[in-house]
CSV table of C-alpha atoms in Angstrom, one decimal:
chain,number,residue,atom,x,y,z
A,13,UNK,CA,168.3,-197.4,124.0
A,14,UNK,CA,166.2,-198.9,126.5
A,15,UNK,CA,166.5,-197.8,130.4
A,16,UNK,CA,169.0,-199.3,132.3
A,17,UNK,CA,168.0,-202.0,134.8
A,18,UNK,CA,169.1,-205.4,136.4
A,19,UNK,CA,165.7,-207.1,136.1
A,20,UNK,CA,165.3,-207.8,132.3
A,21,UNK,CA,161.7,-207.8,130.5
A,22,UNK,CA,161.0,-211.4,130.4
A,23,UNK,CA,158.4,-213.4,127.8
A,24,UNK,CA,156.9,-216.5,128.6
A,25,UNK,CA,155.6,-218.2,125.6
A,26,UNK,CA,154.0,-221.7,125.1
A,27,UNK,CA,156.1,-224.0,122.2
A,28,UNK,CA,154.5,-223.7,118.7
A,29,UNK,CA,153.3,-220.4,119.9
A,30,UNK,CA,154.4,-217.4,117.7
A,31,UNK,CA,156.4,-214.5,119.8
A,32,UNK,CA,156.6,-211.0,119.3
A,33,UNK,CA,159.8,-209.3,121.1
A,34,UNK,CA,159.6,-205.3,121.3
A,35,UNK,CA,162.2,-202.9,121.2
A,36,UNK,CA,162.0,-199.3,121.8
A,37,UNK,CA,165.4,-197.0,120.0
A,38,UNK,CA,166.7,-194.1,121.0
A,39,UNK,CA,168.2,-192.0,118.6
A,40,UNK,CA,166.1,-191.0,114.9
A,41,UNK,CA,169.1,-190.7,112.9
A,42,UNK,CA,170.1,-194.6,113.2
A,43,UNK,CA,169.5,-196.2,110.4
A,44,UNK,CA,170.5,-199.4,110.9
A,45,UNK,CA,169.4,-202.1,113.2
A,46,UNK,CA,170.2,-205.6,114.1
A,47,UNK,CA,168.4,-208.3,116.1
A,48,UNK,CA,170.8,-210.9,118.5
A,49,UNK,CA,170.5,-214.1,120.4
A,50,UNK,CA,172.1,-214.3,123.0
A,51,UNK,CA,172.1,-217.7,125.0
A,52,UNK,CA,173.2,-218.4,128.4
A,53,UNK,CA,177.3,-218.2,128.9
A,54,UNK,CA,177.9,-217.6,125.2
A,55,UNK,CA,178.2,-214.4,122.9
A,56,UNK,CA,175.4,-212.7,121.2
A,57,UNK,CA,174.8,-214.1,117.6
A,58,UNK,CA,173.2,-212.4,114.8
A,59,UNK,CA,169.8,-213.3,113.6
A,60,UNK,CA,168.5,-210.5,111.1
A,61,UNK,CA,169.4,-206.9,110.3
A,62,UNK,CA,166.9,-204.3,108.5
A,63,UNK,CA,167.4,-201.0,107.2
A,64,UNK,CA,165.8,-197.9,107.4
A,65,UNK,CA,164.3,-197.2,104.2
A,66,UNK,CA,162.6,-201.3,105.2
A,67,UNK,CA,160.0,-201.3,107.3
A,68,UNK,CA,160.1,-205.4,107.1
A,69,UNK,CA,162.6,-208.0,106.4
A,70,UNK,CA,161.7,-211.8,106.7
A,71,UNK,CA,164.1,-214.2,107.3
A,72,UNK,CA,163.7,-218.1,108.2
A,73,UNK,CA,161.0,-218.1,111.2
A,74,UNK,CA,161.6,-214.6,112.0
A,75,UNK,CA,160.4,-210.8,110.8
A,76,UNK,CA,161.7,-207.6,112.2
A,77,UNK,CA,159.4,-204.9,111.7
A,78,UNK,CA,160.4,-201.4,112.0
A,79,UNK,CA,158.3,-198.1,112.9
A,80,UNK,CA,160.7,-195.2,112.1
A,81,UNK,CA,157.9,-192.8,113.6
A,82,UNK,CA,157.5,-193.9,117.0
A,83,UNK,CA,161.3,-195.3,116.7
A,84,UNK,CA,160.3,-199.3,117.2
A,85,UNK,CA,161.7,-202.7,116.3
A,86,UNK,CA,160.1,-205.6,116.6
A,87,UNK,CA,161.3,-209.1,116.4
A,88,UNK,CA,158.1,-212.0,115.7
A,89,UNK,CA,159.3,-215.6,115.7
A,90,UNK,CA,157.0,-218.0,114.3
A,91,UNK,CA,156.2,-221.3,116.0
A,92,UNK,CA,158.6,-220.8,118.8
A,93,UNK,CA,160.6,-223.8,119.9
A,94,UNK,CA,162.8,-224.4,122.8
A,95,UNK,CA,165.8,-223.6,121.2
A,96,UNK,CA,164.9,-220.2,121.2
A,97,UNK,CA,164.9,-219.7,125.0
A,98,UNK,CA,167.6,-217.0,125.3
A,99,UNK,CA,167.6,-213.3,125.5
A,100,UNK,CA,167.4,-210.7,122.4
A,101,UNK,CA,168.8,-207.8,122.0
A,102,UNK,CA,167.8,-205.0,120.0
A,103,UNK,CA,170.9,-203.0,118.3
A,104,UNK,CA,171.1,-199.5,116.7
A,105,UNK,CA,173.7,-197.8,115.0
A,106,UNK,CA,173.9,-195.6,111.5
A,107,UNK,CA,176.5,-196.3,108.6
A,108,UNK,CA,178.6,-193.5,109.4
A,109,UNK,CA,179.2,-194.5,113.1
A,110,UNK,CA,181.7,-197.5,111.9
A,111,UNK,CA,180.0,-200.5,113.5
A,112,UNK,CA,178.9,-198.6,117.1
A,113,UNK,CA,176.7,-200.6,117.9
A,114,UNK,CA,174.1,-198.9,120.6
A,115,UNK,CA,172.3,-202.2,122.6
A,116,UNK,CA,169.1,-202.1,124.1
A,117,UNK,CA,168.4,-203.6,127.8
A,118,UNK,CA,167.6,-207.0,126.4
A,119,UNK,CA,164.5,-209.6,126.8
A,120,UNK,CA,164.7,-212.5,127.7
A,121,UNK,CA,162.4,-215.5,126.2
A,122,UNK,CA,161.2,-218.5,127.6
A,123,UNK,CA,159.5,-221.2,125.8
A,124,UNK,CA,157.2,-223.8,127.7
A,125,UNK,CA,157.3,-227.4,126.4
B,18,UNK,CA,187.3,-222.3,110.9
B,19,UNK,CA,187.5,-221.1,114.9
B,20,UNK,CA,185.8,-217.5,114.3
B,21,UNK,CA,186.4,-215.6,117.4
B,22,UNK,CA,188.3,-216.7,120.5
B,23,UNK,CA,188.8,-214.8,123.9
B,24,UNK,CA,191.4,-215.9,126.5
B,25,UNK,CA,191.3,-216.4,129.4
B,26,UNK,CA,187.6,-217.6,130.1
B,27,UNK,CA,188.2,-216.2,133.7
B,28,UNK,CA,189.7,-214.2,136.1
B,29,UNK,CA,189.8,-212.6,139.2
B,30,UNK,CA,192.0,-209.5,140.0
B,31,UNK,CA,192.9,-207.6,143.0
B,32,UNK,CA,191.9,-203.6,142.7
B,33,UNK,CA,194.9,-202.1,141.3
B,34,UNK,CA,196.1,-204.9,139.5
B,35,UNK,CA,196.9,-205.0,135.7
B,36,UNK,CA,195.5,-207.8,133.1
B,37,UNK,CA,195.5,-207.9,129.2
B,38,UNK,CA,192.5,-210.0,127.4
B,39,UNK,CA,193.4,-211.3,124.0
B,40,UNK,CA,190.8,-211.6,121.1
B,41,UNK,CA,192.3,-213.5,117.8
B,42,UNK,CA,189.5,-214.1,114.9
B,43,UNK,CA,190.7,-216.3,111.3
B,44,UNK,CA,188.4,-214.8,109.3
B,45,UNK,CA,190.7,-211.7,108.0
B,46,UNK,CA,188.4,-209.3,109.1
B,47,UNK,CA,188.9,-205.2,109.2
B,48,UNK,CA,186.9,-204.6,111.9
B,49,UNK,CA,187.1,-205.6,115.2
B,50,UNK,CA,185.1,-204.6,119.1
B,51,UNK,CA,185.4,-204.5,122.5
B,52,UNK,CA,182.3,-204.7,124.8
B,53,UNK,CA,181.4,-205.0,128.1
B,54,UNK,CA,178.3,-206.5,129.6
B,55,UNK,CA,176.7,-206.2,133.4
B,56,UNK,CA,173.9,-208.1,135.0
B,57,UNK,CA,170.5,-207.2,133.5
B,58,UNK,CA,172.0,-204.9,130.5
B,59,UNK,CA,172.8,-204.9,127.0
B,60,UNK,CA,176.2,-204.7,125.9
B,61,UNK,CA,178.1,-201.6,125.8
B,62,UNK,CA,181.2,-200.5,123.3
B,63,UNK,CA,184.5,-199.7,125.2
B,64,UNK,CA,187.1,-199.6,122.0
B,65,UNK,CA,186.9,-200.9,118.2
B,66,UNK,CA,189.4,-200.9,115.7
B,67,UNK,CA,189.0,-201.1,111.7
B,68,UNK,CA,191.9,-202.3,110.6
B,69,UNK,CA,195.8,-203.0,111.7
B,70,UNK,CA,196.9,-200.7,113.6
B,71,UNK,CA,194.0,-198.4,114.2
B,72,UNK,CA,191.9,-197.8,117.2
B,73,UNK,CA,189.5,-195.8,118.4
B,74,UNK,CA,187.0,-195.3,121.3
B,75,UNK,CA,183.3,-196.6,122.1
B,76,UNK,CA,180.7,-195.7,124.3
B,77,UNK,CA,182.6,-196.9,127.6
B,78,UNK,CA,186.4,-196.5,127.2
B,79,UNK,CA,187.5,-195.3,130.8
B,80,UNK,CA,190.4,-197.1,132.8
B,81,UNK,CA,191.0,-199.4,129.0
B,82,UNK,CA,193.4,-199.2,126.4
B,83,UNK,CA,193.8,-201.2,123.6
B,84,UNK,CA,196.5,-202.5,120.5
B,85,UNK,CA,195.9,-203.8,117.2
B,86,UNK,CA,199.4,-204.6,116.0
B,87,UNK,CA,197.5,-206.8,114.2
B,88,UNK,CA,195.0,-207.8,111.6
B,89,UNK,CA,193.6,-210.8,113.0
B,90,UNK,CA,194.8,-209.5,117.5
B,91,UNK,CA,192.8,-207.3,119.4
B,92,UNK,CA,193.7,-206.7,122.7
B,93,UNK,CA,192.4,-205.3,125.8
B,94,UNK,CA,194.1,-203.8,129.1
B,95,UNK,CA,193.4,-202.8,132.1
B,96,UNK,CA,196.2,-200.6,133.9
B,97,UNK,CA,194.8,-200.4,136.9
B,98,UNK,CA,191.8,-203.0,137.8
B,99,UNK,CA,188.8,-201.4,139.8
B,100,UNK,CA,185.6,-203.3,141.0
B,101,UNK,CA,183.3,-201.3,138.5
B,102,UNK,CA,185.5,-203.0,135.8
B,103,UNK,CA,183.6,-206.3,136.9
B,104,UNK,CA,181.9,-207.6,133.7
B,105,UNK,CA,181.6,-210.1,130.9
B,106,UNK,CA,183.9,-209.0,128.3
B,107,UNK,CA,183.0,-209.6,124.4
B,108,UNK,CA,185.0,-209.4,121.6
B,109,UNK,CA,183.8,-209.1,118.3
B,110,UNK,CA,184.8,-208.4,114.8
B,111,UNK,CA,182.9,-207.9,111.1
B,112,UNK,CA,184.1,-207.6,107.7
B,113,UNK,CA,183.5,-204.4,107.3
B,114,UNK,CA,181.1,-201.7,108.0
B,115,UNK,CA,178.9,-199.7,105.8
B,116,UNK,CA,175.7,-199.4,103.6
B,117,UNK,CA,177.5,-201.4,100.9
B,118,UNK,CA,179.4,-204.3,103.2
B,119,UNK,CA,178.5,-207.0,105.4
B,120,UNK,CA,178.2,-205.7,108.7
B,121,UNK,CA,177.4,-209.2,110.9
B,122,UNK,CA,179.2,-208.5,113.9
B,123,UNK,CA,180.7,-212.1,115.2
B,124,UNK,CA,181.2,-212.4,119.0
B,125,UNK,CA,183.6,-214.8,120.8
B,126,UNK,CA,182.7,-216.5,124.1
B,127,UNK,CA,183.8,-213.6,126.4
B,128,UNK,CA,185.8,-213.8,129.4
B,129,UNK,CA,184.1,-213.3,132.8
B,130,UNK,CA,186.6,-211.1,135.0
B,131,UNK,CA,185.6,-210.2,138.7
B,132,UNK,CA,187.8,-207.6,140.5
B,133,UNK,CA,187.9,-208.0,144.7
């Protein structure tokens, strides 16, 4: 995952804009990984998965794109709203780790009216 | 439906003291996780379980231990309570796992503990 840090990588974004949250993975044999939500004093919450043999998945407002080669995830939310304020979190794990989930440092989003 | 619940919400500790946090889910699933999170990071696995009565460790599983006695408990102790084991503690649980289930983790609130 991503280095280990107190100050997380923060995007400002104006509302209706479209946002593009980057993640960088560590390890080349996961092939799995999941996109979360997670909003201030609650639990992460699942937005989209893909797997490896996708390089994009669409699902309502957002894509994830993956990059296998330079081992990136994206996650691109269209017309970005308010409600999406919150930080994301990038996830990697492979099928025959049992649900290990390996989190990345996070980023958090903030969405001008 | 209630999904995941954690209890307590909070709590403080004295170092060396001993605590158990519970996590119950009603949706009668196999697998279930223990994570921790600190200021500024991801989270990080400390134990998970896939089914009744099975456990095994994460990434982080120093000064924890855990019991799934069962299907639908998960619970998390702390023996002896040091200041690193400040954190936000999330429990979560899926269906299953693998290339042929569905894997959506579902987390509860988590419980915030802070150890003096």
């Amino acid at each position: 995952g991503e280095s280990v840090g107190l100050h997380l990588p923060t995007l400002s974004v104006q509302e209706g804009d479209n946002s593009i949250i980057n993640c960088a993975y560590s390890n080349s044999a996961s092939d799995y990984f999941i996109w979360y939500k997670q909003e201030s004093g609650k639990g992460p919450q699942f937005i989209i998965d893909i797997r490896s043999n996708m390089d994009k998945r669409q699902g309502q407002r957002v894509t994830v794109l993956l990059n296998k080669t330079v081992k990136h995830l994206s996650l691109q939310i269209a017309a970005t709203q308010p409600g999406d304020s919150a930080v994301y979190f990038c996830a990697e794990t492979s099928y025959n780790q049992g649900g290990k989930l390996i989190f990345g440092q996070g980023t958090e989003l903030s969405v001008k009216p | 439906n209630a999904g995941v619940t954690q209890t307590p919400k909070f709590r403080v500790l004295k170092t060396g003291q001993s605590m158990t946090l519970l996590c119950a889910q009603d949706m009668n699933h196999e697998y279930m996780y223990w994570y921790r999170q600190d200021p500024g990071m991801g989270l990080r696995l400390i134990h998970y379980s896939v089914g009744e009565g099975t456990t095994a460790k994460g990434e982080v599983p120093d000064g924890y231990n855990v019991s799934r006695l069962k299907k639908q408990n998960f619970l998390l102790g702390l023996e002896s309570a040091a200041p690193s084991q400040t954190s936000v503690y999330f429990c979560a649980s899926s269906y299953g796992w693998g290339s042929a289930s569905y894997n959506e983790q579902f987390f509860g609130p988590g419980t915030r503990l802070t150890v003096l």
